[in-house]
Coordinates of C-alpha atoms in Angstrom, one line a residue:
Chain B
M74 CA 30.5 -75.3 56.0
E75 CA 30.4 -72.8 53.1
K76 CA 27.9 -73.2 50.3
A77 CA 29.5 -73.9 47.0
V78 CA 26.3 -73.8 45.1
Q79 CA 23.1 -72.0 45.9
V80 CA 20.1 -72.3 43.5
K81 CA 16.8 -70.7 44.0
N82 CA 13.7 -71.1 41.8
L83 CA 15.9 -71.7 38.7
T84 CA 13.9 -71.9 35.5
K85 CA 14.9 -72.2 31.9
N86 CA 12.4 -71.9 29.0
F87 CA 13.3 -72.5 25.4
K88 CA 11.4 -71.0 22.5
I89 CA 11.1 -73.5 19.7
R90 CA 9.8 -72.7 16.2
T91 CA 7.0 -75.0 15.3
N92 CA 6.3 -73.9 11.8
K93 CA 9.3 -75.0 9.8
N94 CA 7.7 -74.6 6.4
I95 CA 10.1 -72.9 4.1
V96 CA 7.6 -70.2 3.0
T97 CA 4.9 -69.9 5.7
G98 CA 7.6 -70.3 8.4
I99 CA 9.1 -66.9 7.4
F100 CA 5.8 -65.0 7.9
K101 CA 4.2 -67.0 10.6
P102 CA 6.9 -68.9 12.4
N103 CA 4.7 -70.0 15.4
Y104 CA 6.7 -70.8 18.6
K105 CA 6.1 -73.1 21.5
H106 CA 7.7 -72.6 24.9
V107 CA 9.4 -75.6 26.4
E108 CA 10.2 -75.5 30.1
A109 CA 13.4 -77.4 30.4
V110 CA 14.0 -76.6 34.0
K111 CA 11.1 -75.7 36.3
N112 CA 11.6 -73.8 39.5
I113 CA 14.5 -75.8 40.9
S114 CA 16.1 -74.9 44.3
F115 CA 18.9 -76.6 46.1
E116 CA 22.2 -76.0 47.8
V117 CA 25.5 -77.8 47.7
E118 CA 28.1 -77.7 50.5
E119 CA 31.8 -77.2 49.8
G120 CA 33.5 -80.5 49.2
E121 CA 30.2 -82.4 48.6
S122 CA 29.8 -84.7 45.7
L123 CA 26.4 -84.5 44.0
A124 CA 24.8 -86.3 41.1
F125 CA 22.1 -85.1 38.9
L126 CA 20.0 -88.0 37.7
G127 CA 17.1 -88.1 35.3
P128 CA 16.0 -89.5 31.9
N129 CA 17.0 -87.9 28.7
G130 CA 15.5 -84.4 28.4
A131 CA 14.8 -84.2 32.1
G132 CA 16.7 -81.0 32.5
K133 CA 19.9 -82.1 34.3
T134 CA 22.3 -81.0 31.6
T135 CA 20.5 -77.6 31.3
T136 CA 20.8 -77.1 35.0
T137 CA 24.6 -77.9 34.8
K138 CA 25.0 -75.5 32.0
M139 CA 23.3 -72.7 33.9
L140 CA 25.6 -73.4 36.8
T141 CA 28.7 -73.2 34.6
G142 CA 27.5 -70.0 33.0
L143 CA 27.0 -71.4 29.6
I144 CA 23.4 -70.5 29.3
Y145 CA 21.3 -67.8 30.9
P146 CA 18.4 -68.8 33.1
S147 CA 14.9 -67.5 32.3
E148 CA 14.1 -67.0 35.9
G149 CA 15.5 -67.6 39.4
E150 CA 18.9 -67.2 40.9
A151 CA 22.1 -69.2 40.9
K152 CA 25.3 -68.6 42.8
V153 CA 28.4 -70.7 42.4
L154 CA 31.2 -69.9 44.9
G155 CA 29.4 -66.6 45.4
Y156 CA 29.4 -65.7 41.8
T157 CA 26.5 -65.4 39.4
P158 CA 27.6 -67.9 36.8
F159 CA 26.1 -66.4 33.6
K160 CA 28.1 -63.2 34.2
R161 CA 31.1 -65.3 33.3
N162 CA 33.5 -63.4 35.6
R163 CA 37.0 -64.6 34.8
E164 CA 37.7 -65.1 38.6
F165 CA 34.7 -67.5 38.7
L166 CA 35.8 -69.4 35.6
R167 CA 39.2 -69.8 37.1
Q168 CA 37.7 -71.7 40.0
I169 CA 35.6 -74.1 38.1
G170 CA 36.4 -77.1 35.9
L171 CA 34.2 -78.7 33.3
V172 CA 34.5 -82.2 31.8
M173 CA 32.2 -83.3 29.1
G174 CA 32.4 -86.9 28.1
N175 CA 31.3 -86.2 24.5
K176 CA 33.3 -83.1 24.0
S177 CA 37.0 -82.5 24.0
G178 CA 38.7 -79.6 25.8
L179 CA 42.0 -80.5 24.2
S180 CA 43.5 -79.8 20.8
W181 CA 43.8 -83.2 19.2
D182 CA 46.8 -82.3 17.0
L183 CA 48.9 -81.3 20.0
T184 CA 50.4 -83.5 22.6
G185 CA 49.0 -83.7 26.1
Q186 CA 52.0 -81.7 27.4
Q187 CA 51.5 -78.9 24.8
N188 CA 47.8 -78.8 25.7
F189 CA 48.6 -78.5 29.4
D190 CA 51.2 -75.8 28.7
F191 CA 48.5 -73.8 27.1
I192 CA 46.1 -74.5 30.0
K193 CA 48.9 -73.3 32.3
S194 CA 48.9 -70.0 30.5
I195 CA 45.1 -69.7 30.4
Y196 CA 44.9 -70.2 34.2
Q197 CA 48.1 -68.2 34.8
L198 CA 49.6 -70.9 36.9
E199 CA 53.0 -70.5 38.5
D200 CA 55.7 -72.7 37.0
S201 CA 56.3 -74.7 40.2
E202 CA 52.6 -75.1 40.9
Y203 CA 52.0 -76.3 37.4
K204 CA 54.8 -78.8 37.4
K205 CA 53.8 -80.2 40.8
N206 CA 50.1 -80.5 39.8
L207 CA 50.8 -82.1 36.5
N208 CA 53.3 -84.6 37.9
Q209 CA 50.9 -85.6 40.7
L210 CA 47.9 -86.0 38.4
A211 CA 49.8 -87.8 35.7
E212 CA 51.1 -90.2 38.2
L213 CA 47.7 -90.8 39.8
L214 CA 46.2 -91.5 36.4
D215 CA 49.2 -93.4 35.2
I216 CA 49.7 -91.5 32.0
K217 CA 53.1 -89.9 32.5
K218 CA 54.6 -91.8 29.5
L219 CA 51.8 -90.6 27.3
L220 CA 52.3 -86.9 27.8
N221 CA 54.3 -86.4 24.7
K222 CA 52.0 -88.4 22.4
R223 CA 49.5 -86.5 20.3
V224 CA 46.0 -86.6 21.8
R225 CA 44.6 -87.9 18.5
K226 CA 46.7 -91.0 18.9
L227 CA 45.5 -91.9 22.3
S228 CA 42.8 -94.4 23.1
L229 CA 39.4 -93.2 24.4
G230 CA 40.3 -94.1 28.0
E231 CA 43.7 -92.4 27.8
R232 CA 42.1 -89.3 26.3
M233 CA 39.5 -89.0 29.0
K234 CA 42.3 -89.2 31.6
M235 CA 44.0 -86.3 29.7
E236 CA 40.7 -84.4 29.7
L237 CA 40.4 -84.8 33.4
I238 CA 43.9 -83.5 34.0
G239 CA 43.1 -80.6 31.7
A240 CA 40.0 -79.8 33.7
I241 CA 41.6 -79.9 37.2
L242 CA 45.2 -78.9 36.5
H243 CA 44.3 -75.5 37.9
R244 CA 42.8 -77.1 41.1
P245 CA 39.2 -75.9 40.6
K246 CA 37.0 -75.6 43.7
V247 CA 33.9 -76.9 41.8
L248 CA 34.2 -79.6 39.1
F249 CA 31.3 -80.2 36.8
L250 CA 31.3 -83.6 35.1
D251 CA 28.9 -84.5 32.3
E252 CA 29.0 -88.2 31.5
P253 CA 32.7 -88.5 32.2
T254 CA 32.9 -92.2 31.6
I255 CA 30.7 -92.5 28.5
G256 CA 32.0 -95.0 26.1
L257 CA 34.9 -96.2 28.3
D258 CA 35.8 -99.8 29.1
I259 CA 35.3 -101.2 32.6
T260 CA 38.9 -100.7 33.7
S261 CA 39.0 -97.1 32.5
K262 CA 35.7 -96.4 34.2
K263 CA 36.9 -97.9 37.4
N264 CA 40.2 -95.9 37.3
I265 CA 38.4 -92.6 36.6
R266 CA 35.8 -93.2 39.4
T267 CA 38.6 -94.0 41.9
F268 CA 40.5 -91.0 40.8
L269 CA 37.5 -88.7 41.2
R270 CA 36.7 -90.0 44.6
D271 CA 40.4 -89.5 45.6
I272 CA 40.6 -85.9 44.5
Q273 CA 37.3 -85.1 46.0
H274 CA 38.4 -86.5 49.4
N275 CA 42.0 -85.2 49.3
S276 CA 41.5 -81.8 47.7
N277 CA 38.0 -81.0 49.0
I278 CA 36.7 -80.3 45.5
T279 CA 33.0 -80.0 45.1
L280 CA 31.9 -82.5 42.4
I281 CA 28.7 -82.1 40.4
L282 CA 28.1 -85.1 38.2
T283 CA 25.6 -85.8 35.5
S284 CA 25.6 -89.4 34.4
H285 CA 23.3 -92.2 33.2
D286 CA 25.8 -94.7 34.6
M287 CA 24.6 -95.6 38.1
D288 CA 28.0 -97.1 38.9
D289 CA 29.5 -93.6 38.4
V290 CA 26.9 -92.2 40.8
E291 CA 27.4 -95.0 43.4
K292 CA 31.2 -94.9 43.4
V293 CA 31.6 -91.1 43.2
C294 CA 28.7 -89.3 44.8
D295 CA 27.3 -88.8 48.3
R296 CA 24.1 -87.1 47.3
V297 CA 21.6 -87.4 44.4
I298 CA 19.2 -85.0 43.0
V299 CA 16.7 -86.6 40.7
I300 CA 15.2 -84.4 38.0
N301 CA 12.2 -85.4 35.9
E302 CA 10.4 -83.3 33.4
G303 CA 12.4 -80.3 34.6
R304 CA 11.3 -80.6 38.2
K305 CA 13.4 -81.8 41.2
V306 CA 11.7 -84.9 42.4
Y307 CA 14.2 -86.3 44.9
D308 CA 17.1 -84.7 46.8
D309 CA 18.9 -86.6 49.5
Y310 CA 22.0 -88.6 50.5
L311 CA 22.7 -91.7 48.5
E312 CA 23.1 -93.7 51.6
K313 CA 19.7 -92.7 52.8
L314 CA 18.2 -93.6 49.4
M315 CA 19.8 -97.0 49.5
A316 CA 18.7 -97.6 53.1
E317 CA 15.1 -96.6 52.2
Y318 CA 15.0 -99.0 49.2
N319 CA 17.0 -101.7 50.9
Q320 CA 14.3 -102.1 53.6
R321 CA 13.3 -104.9 51.3
K322 CA 15.5 -107.7 50.0
F323 CA 15.1 -110.2 47.2
I324 CA 16.1 -113.7 48.1
K325 CA 16.6 -116.3 45.3
F326 CA 16.5 -119.9 46.4
Y327 CA 17.9 -122.6 44.1
F328 CA 16.5 -126.1 44.7
E329 CA 17.7 -129.6 43.9
K330 CA 14.6 -130.3 41.8
A331 CA 11.4 -128.5 41.0
P332 CA 10.8 -125.6 43.4
E333 CA 8.7 -126.3 46.4
K334 CA 6.8 -123.2 47.4
V335 CA 6.8 -122.4 51.1
E336 CA 4.1 -119.9 51.9
V337 CA 4.8 -117.5 54.7
C338 CA 2.7 -114.4 55.6
Y339 CA 5.6 -112.0 55.9
A340 CA 7.2 -112.7 52.4
E341 CA 5.9 -112.9 48.9
I342 CA 7.0 -115.0 46.0
V343 CA 7.7 -112.5 43.2
E344 CA 9.3 -114.7 40.6
E345 CA 9.4 -118.4 39.6
I346 CA 12.2 -119.5 37.4
P347 CA 11.5 -123.2 36.3
E348 CA 14.6 -123.5 34.1
E349 CA 16.8 -122.7 37.0
D350 CA 14.6 -124.5 39.6
A351 CA 14.5 -121.3 41.5
L352 CA 12.1 -119.0 43.4
V353 CA 12.5 -115.4 44.3
Y354 CA 11.0 -114.0 47.5
E355 CA 10.6 -110.4 48.5
V356 CA 10.9 -109.8 52.2
K357 CA 11.6 -107.1 54.7
K358 CA 15.3 -106.8 55.5
E359 CA 14.8 -107.8 59.2
E360 CA 12.8 -110.9 58.3
A361 CA 15.2 -112.2 55.7
S362 CA 17.0 -114.5 58.1
Q363 CA 13.7 -115.9 59.4
L364 CA 12.6 -116.6 55.8
I365 CA 15.9 -118.4 54.9
T366 CA 15.6 -120.6 58.0
T367 CA 12.0 -121.5 57.3
V368 CA 12.6 -122.3 53.6
I369 CA 15.8 -124.4 54.4
E370 CA 13.9 -126.3 57.0
H371 CA 11.1 -127.3 54.7
T372 CA 12.9 -127.9 51.4
S373 CA 16.1 -129.1 49.9
V374 CA 17.9 -125.8 49.0
L375 CA 21.1 -125.9 46.9
D376 CA 22.1 -122.3 47.0
I377 CA 20.9 -118.8 48.0
D378 CA 21.4 -115.3 46.5
I379 CA 20.5 -112.2 48.4
V380 CA 19.9 -109.4 46.1
S381 CA 19.5 -105.7 47.0
I382 CA 17.5 -103.4 44.7
P383 CA 19.9 -101.9 42.2
L384 CA 20.3 -98.1 42.2
E385 CA 19.0 -98.1 38.7
E386 CA 15.7 -99.6 39.8
M387 CA 15.4 -97.2 42.7
I388 CA 15.8 -94.2 40.4
E389 CA 13.3 -95.7 38.0
D390 CA 10.8 -96.1 40.8
I391 CA 11.3 -92.4 41.7
F392 CA 10.7 -91.4 38.1
K393 CA 7.5 -93.5 38.0
K394 CA 6.2 -92.1 41.2
S395 CA 7.0 -88.5 40.1
S396 CA 5.4 -89.0 36.7
E397 CA 2.3 -90.4 38.4
V398 CA 2.1 -87.4 40.7
S399 CA 2.5 -84.9 37.8
T400 CA -0.1 -86.8 35.7
I401 CA -2.6 -86.6 38.6
A402 CA -1.8 -82.9 39.1
Chain N
M1238 CA 50.3 -39.8 45.2
G1239 CA 51.8 -43.1 46.4
K1240 CA 48.4 -44.8 46.2
G1241 CA 47.7 -43.4 42.7
F1242 CA 51.1 -44.7 41.6
K1243 CA 50.5 -48.1 43.0
K1244 CA 47.1 -48.2 41.3
L1245 CA 48.6 -47.3 38.0
R1246 CA 51.3 -50.0 38.4
W1247 CA 48.7 -52.5 39.3
S1248 CA 46.5 -51.7 36.3
R1249 CA 49.6 -51.8 34.1
Y1250 CA 50.4 -55.2 35.5
L1251 CA 46.9 -56.4 34.8
M1252 CA 47.1 -55.1 31.3
W1253 CA 50.4 -56.8 30.8
K1254 CA 48.9 -60.1 32.1
E1255 CA 45.9 -59.8 29.7
L1256 CA 48.2 -59.0 26.8
K1257 CA 50.4 -62.0 27.7
L1258 CA 47.3 -64.2 27.8
R1259 CA 46.2 -63.0 24.4
L1260 CA 49.6 -63.6 22.9
N1261 CA 49.6 -67.0 24.4
I1262 CA 46.3 -67.7 22.8
L1263 CA 47.6 -66.6 19.4
K1264 CA 50.8 -68.7 19.8
N1265 CA 48.8 -71.8 20.8
N1266 CA 46.3 -71.3 18.0
A1267 CA 49.1 -70.8 15.5
I1268 CA 50.9 -74.0 16.6
N1269 CA 47.7 -75.9 16.6
S1270 CA 46.8 -74.7 13.1
Y1271 CA 50.3 -75.4 11.9
K1272 CA 50.1 -79.0 13.1
V1273 CA 46.8 -79.5 11.4
Q1274 CA 48.1 -78.0 8.2
T1275 CA 51.2 -80.1 8.0
A1276 CA 49.3 -83.3 8.7
Y1277 CA 47.5 -83.2 5.3
F1278 CA 50.2 -82.8 2.7
F1279 CA 48.3 -83.7 -0.5
E1280 CA 45.3 -81.6 0.5
N1281 CA 47.7 -78.6 0.7
V1282 CA 49.2 -79.3 -2.7
A1283 CA 45.7 -79.4 -4.2
G1284 CA 44.9 -76.1 -2.5
L1285 CA 47.9 -74.5 -4.1
G1286 CA 47.1 -75.9 -7.5
S1287 CA 43.6 -74.5 -7.5
T1288 CA 44.6 -70.9 -6.5
L1289 CA 47.5 -70.9 -9.0
F1290 CA 45.1 -71.9 -11.8
Y1291 CA 42.7 -69.1 -10.7
T1292 CA 45.5 -66.5 -10.8
L1293 CA 46.5 -67.7 -14.3
T1294 CA 43.0 -67.2 -15.6
Q1295 CA 42.9 -63.7 -14.1
L1296 CA 46.1 -62.8 -15.8
L1297 CA 44.8 -64.2 -19.0
F1298 CA 41.7 -62.2 -18.7
I1299 CA 43.7 -59.0 -18.2
Q1300 CA 45.9 -59.8 -21.2
I1301 CA 42.9 -60.3 -23.4
L1302 CA 41.1 -57.2 -22.0
Y1303 CA 44.0 -54.9 -22.6
G1304 CA 44.7 -56.4 -26.0
N1305 CA 41.5 -54.6 -27.0
V1306 CA 41.3 -51.5 -24.8
D1307 CA 43.9 -49.1 -23.4
T1308 CA 42.1 -48.4 -20.2
F1309 CA 39.3 -50.0 -18.2
A1310 CA 37.3 -47.8 -15.7
G1311 CA 40.3 -45.4 -16.0
Y1312 CA 42.9 -48.0 -15.1
T1313 CA 45.8 -48.8 -17.3
K1314 CA 47.0 -52.4 -17.6
T1315 CA 49.7 -51.8 -15.0
E1316 CA 47.2 -50.2 -12.6
M1317 CA 44.8 -53.1 -13.2
L1318 CA 47.6 -55.5 -12.3
I1319 CA 48.3 -53.6 -9.1
L1320 CA 44.6 -53.9 -8.2
V1321 CA 44.7 -57.6 -8.9
F1322 CA 47.8 -57.9 -6.8
I1323 CA 46.2 -56.1 -3.8
A1324 CA 42.8 -57.9 -4.4
Q1325 CA 44.6 -61.2 -4.4
F1326 CA 46.3 -60.4 -1.1
N1327 CA 43.0 -59.2 0.3
F1328 CA 41.4 -62.6 -0.7
Y1329 CA 44.1 -64.5 1.2
V1330 CA 43.7 -62.4 4.3
D1331 CA 39.9 -62.8 4.2
W1332 CA 40.4 -66.6 3.8
L1333 CA 43.0 -66.8 6.6
W1334 CA 41.0 -64.7 9.0
N1335 CA 37.3 -64.8 8.2
T1336 CA 36.6 -67.9 6.3
N1337 CA 38.6 -70.2 8.6
N1338 CA 37.7 -68.6 11.9
L1339 CA 34.0 -67.9 11.3
N1340 CA 33.5 -71.4 9.9
F1341 CA 35.2 -72.7 13.1
L1342 CA 32.7 -70.6 15.2
I1343 CA 29.7 -71.9 13.3
N1344 CA 30.9 -75.5 13.9
A1345 CA 31.7 -74.8 17.5
I1346 CA 28.2 -73.5 18.1
R1347 CA 26.6 -76.4 16.2
E1348 CA 28.6 -79.1 17.8
G1349 CA 28.8 -77.7 21.3
D1350 CA 32.6 -77.1 21.4
L1351 CA 31.9 -73.5 22.3
D1352 CA 30.8 -74.8 25.7
I1353 CA 34.4 -75.7 26.6
I1354 CA 35.7 -72.3 25.3
L1355 CA 33.1 -70.4 27.3
S1356 CA 33.9 -72.3 30.5
R1357 CA 37.5 -71.1 30.5
P1358 CA 38.8 -67.8 31.9
I1359 CA 39.8 -66.5 28.5
P1360 CA 38.5 -63.7 26.3
A1361 CA 36.2 -66.0 24.4
L1362 CA 35.5 -63.5 21.5
F1363 CA 39.2 -63.0 21.0
F1364 CA 39.8 -66.7 21.1
V1365 CA 37.2 -67.5 18.4
T1366 CA 38.3 -64.6 16.3
F1367 CA 41.8 -65.9 16.1
K1368 CA 41.3 -69.7 16.6
E1369 CA 42.5 -70.7 13.2
I1370 CA 45.8 -69.1 12.2
S1371 CA 46.8 -71.1 9.2
I1372 CA 49.6 -68.7 8.3
V1373 CA 52.0 -71.3 6.8
N1374 CA 49.2 -72.6 4.5
R1375 CA 48.1 -69.2 3.4
I1376 CA 51.7 -68.1 2.7
K1377 CA 52.3 -71.2 0.8
D1378 CA 49.1 -70.7 -1.2
S1379 CA 49.5 -66.9 -1.7
L1380 CA 53.2 -66.4 -2.3
P1381 CA 53.5 -68.1 -5.7
N1382 CA 50.4 -66.3 -6.9
V1383 CA 51.3 -62.9 -5.6
I1384 CA 54.9 -63.3 -7.0
L1385 CA 53.5 -64.4 -10.3
I1386 CA 51.3 -61.3 -10.6
S1387 CA 54.1 -59.0 -9.5
L1388 CA 56.2 -60.4 -12.3
F1389 CA 53.7 -59.0 -14.8
I1390 CA 53.7 -55.6 -13.3
D1391 CA 55.8 -52.8 -14.8
W1392 CA 56.7 -51.2 -11.5
S1393 CA 58.4 -48.2 -13.2
Q1394 CA 54.9 -47.2 -14.5
I1395 CA 53.5 -46.6 -11.0
H1396 CA 53.4 -43.1 -9.8
T1397 CA 52.7 -42.8 -6.1
N1398 CA 54.3 -41.4 -2.9
G1399 CA 54.9 -42.3 0.7
I1400 CA 51.7 -40.7 2.1
R1401 CA 49.6 -42.6 -0.4
I1402 CA 51.4 -45.9 0.3
V1403 CA 51.0 -45.5 4.1
T1404 CA 47.3 -44.5 3.7
A1405 CA 46.7 -47.4 1.4
I1406 CA 48.2 -49.8 4.0
I1407 CA 46.0 -48.3 6.8
L1408 CA 42.9 -48.5 4.5
F1409 CA 43.7 -52.1 3.8
I1410 CA 43.8 -52.8 7.6
L1411 CA 40.6 -50.8 8.3
G1412 CA 38.9 -52.5 5.4
Q1413 CA 39.8 -55.9 6.8
L1414 CA 38.4 -54.9 10.2
A1415 CA 35.2 -53.6 8.8
W1416 CA 34.8 -56.7 6.5
H1417 CA 35.5 -59.0 9.4
G1418 CA 32.8 -57.3 11.6
F1419 CA 30.4 -57.5 8.7
R1420 CA 31.1 -61.2 8.0
F1421 CA 30.9 -62.0 11.7
L1422 CA 27.3 -60.8 11.8
F1423 CA 26.5 -63.4 9.1
A1424 CA 27.9 -66.2 11.3
L1425 CA 25.9 -65.1 14.4
P1426 CA 22.5 -66.5 13.3
T1427 CA 23.9 -70.0 14.2
F1428 CA 23.3 -69.0 17.8
F1429 CA 19.6 -68.4 17.0
I1430 CA 18.6 -70.9 14.3
G1431 CA 21.2 -73.6 14.8
N1432 CA 23.0 -73.2 11.4
A1433 CA 24.2 -70.3 9.4
R1434 CA 26.6 -71.9 6.9
Q1435 CA 24.7 -70.8 3.8
I1436 CA 24.0 -67.4 5.4
F1437 CA 27.7 -67.0 6.0
Q1438 CA 28.4 -67.9 2.4
V1439 CA 26.2 -65.0 1.3
S1440 CA 28.6 -62.7 3.0
G1441 CA 31.5 -64.2 1.0
A1442 CA 29.6 -63.7 -2.2
L1443 CA 28.9 -60.1 -1.4
G1444 CA 32.7 -59.6 -1.2
D1445 CA 33.3 -61.3 -4.5
L1446 CA 33.4 -58.2 -6.7
K1447 CA 35.8 -59.6 -9.3
D1448 CA 38.4 -57.2 -10.5
I1449 CA 36.3 -54.2 -11.0
P1450 CA 38.2 -51.0 -9.9
F1451 CA 36.7 -48.6 -7.4
E1452 CA 36.1 -46.1 -10.1
G1453 CA 34.1 -48.6 -12.2
F1454 CA 31.2 -48.6 -9.7
P1455 CA 28.3 -46.2 -10.0
D1456 CA 28.2 -43.7 -7.1
K1457 CA 25.3 -45.4 -5.3
L1458 CA 27.0 -48.7 -5.4
K1459 CA 30.3 -47.1 -4.2
T1460 CA 28.4 -45.8 -1.2
A1461 CA 26.7 -49.1 -0.5
F1462 CA 29.8 -51.2 -0.8
T1463 CA 31.9 -48.9 1.4
T1464 CA 29.3 -48.5 4.2
V1465 CA 26.5 -51.1 4.5
I1466 CA 28.5 -53.8 2.8
P1467 CA 32.1 -52.8 3.4
S1468 CA 33.7 -54.9 0.7
L1469 CA 35.3 -52.2 -1.4
I1470 CA 37.5 -50.7 1.2
A1471 CA 40.4 -53.1 1.8
A1472 CA 41.4 -53.7 -1.9
R1473 CA 39.7 -51.3 -4.2
L1474 CA 39.6 -48.1 -2.2
S1475 CA 43.1 -48.6 -1.0
T1476 CA 44.3 -49.2 -4.6
S1477 CA 42.5 -46.1 -5.7
V1478 CA 44.3 -44.0 -3.0
L1479 CA 47.6 -45.7 -3.8
L1480 CA 47.3 -44.7 -7.4
G1481 CA 46.2 -41.1 -6.6
K1482 CA 42.7 -41.5 -7.9
T1483 CA 41.0 -40.8 -4.5
Q1484 CA 42.0 -38.3 -1.8
P1485 CA 43.5 -40.0 1.2
L1486 CA 41.9 -38.1 4.0
P1487 CA 38.2 -38.6 3.2
A1488 CA 38.9 -42.2 2.4
L1489 CA 40.6 -42.6 5.8
L1490 CA 37.7 -40.9 7.7
L1491 CA 35.1 -43.1 5.9
A1492 CA 37.1 -46.3 6.5
S1493 CA 37.8 -45.7 10.2
T1494 CA 34.1 -44.8 10.9
V1495 CA 32.9 -47.9 9.1
A1496 CA 35.4 -50.1 10.8
V1497 CA 34.6 -48.8 14.2
I1498 CA 30.8 -49.3 13.6
F1499 CA 31.2 -52.9 12.4
L1500 CA 33.5 -53.7 15.3
I1501 CA 30.9 -52.3 17.7
L1502 CA 28.2 -54.3 16.0
K1503 CA 30.3 -57.4 16.3
Q1504 CA 30.7 -56.9 20.0
V1505 CA 27.0 -56.1 20.6
G1506 CA 26.0 -59.1 18.4
W1507 CA 28.2 -61.4 20.4
I1508 CA 26.7 -60.3 23.7
I1509 CA 23.2 -60.7 22.5
A1510 CA 24.0 -64.1 20.9
L1511 CA 25.5 -65.4 24.2
R1512 CA 22.3 -64.5 26.0
K1513 CA 20.4 -66.5 23.5
Y1514 CA 22.9 -69.4 23.4
S1515 CA 21.2 -72.7 24.1
S1516 CA 24.3 -74.9 23.8
A1517 CA 24.1 -77.8 21.4
S1518 CA 25.8 -80.5 23.4
S1519 CA 24.0 -82.8 25.8

């Protein structure tokens, strides 16, 4: 499989003026250097779907911006589809797409159709190819009837669908998505995630997603790179991450009356909820059934919930561990 | 021979494609600007009102001035009206091209919209240079004013010829190019310090030379305002050439050199600024 993205020791430093005094700042500005991205390396296969995760200011958006050629790296190398992004070669730009949840790539005073006509001329699409793509995408996202409505008059969800069409009308090989579902309602989020998954599978598009919404990541991506304080702290397949963390399960027992604690050596009570007459045990995945049998045998259980660790908590745990490591270092 | 011919045809084809793309950008930007303009009717009426009032005060000033003197800086009343006519036209072109587009650029950098522009396979500098083409609005604003001034001009009093007219038109265009390059440099600090609205306004103020004829400036200021700050070329120097007060050839040479230098500075400034671009959006 070809590599869609190759990144080696990528670093980005920003120089920030610290003396903002109106008079002294002119003569003695004083600068501090902030390392937004520190020596990151990774590769992405063609057709893969990757998520960058990290808290605010971790460096994930800066990394995406270096990969799209918007900003120059301070050090290191990046290749996307064989091109050096920051050279902003037109042939390279023709093969990527960028969707930013908080920015619009469309003119709001034009209709969707007028916007797409313009995009057609920018990407120099053939008439037949353009019509076919637009028809297909508009049908998939169910916005055919909205094409002649001004973008300004559309709802946020409808507009985001238009943005997506605008970003992939030219069939990019790599699609960068920065918070594509921010501010959307549940139904719109679901539609967009399904759509992204579909186009990734059907058109072999490489997806690179940045999102704080773990559902986006879970539904759309195969692989995650966790960035914290500019450093890559985790890079593996989502399935593997889930499997690693789901070695342990949380089992919540609801009792008829006040909870009766059954002590077992292989499981631990992690929470007691008197108002619900419930107890939560943490147990290894393979010992979960044994625990359930034991507790049922010894008490009067009304109901049971088996809870996996949510992705959000897994990521939080990775952040914590990486912060501890960097503090020690 | 055959290979060379094919190469030539291919490069012509690429040039044609590039030209077509740029024309499409202009068309789309014009449509977009038109839609925005027509969406705010009362705002447009107010804009027309303010410029009309400004023109009336200018005409009043000239009436009063020439009620007391026969010539001002060697200009008769008719010549002064010609200058006002061209200066007014210059003001609208500056507004149409520089004020609107460079303010758009400043906002696009500040708000991160430039990211979307830079991520597309378009000539980004060309795109931002012609993003706002509010032709309808500017025609609507300028036409009544320019017509009003022209009604006050006694056209039979103007002595010029074809060469001077053509030179004046070329000077006007070169002056616009130089002035655009100059003002563009005042918008660029946004890339480095995050905001340059006030800095950009300084460039506007440097061009606001009221209705002083070219000949009214001392020599040192003439040199400064046609080279370092090229604000005299488009309206004042071109009027001076039109009215036969300045030789066409030296004026043309000066204006073309200054225009080329400022356009090069614009291009270089843009390249440096993009290297420093940190992108505002997150």
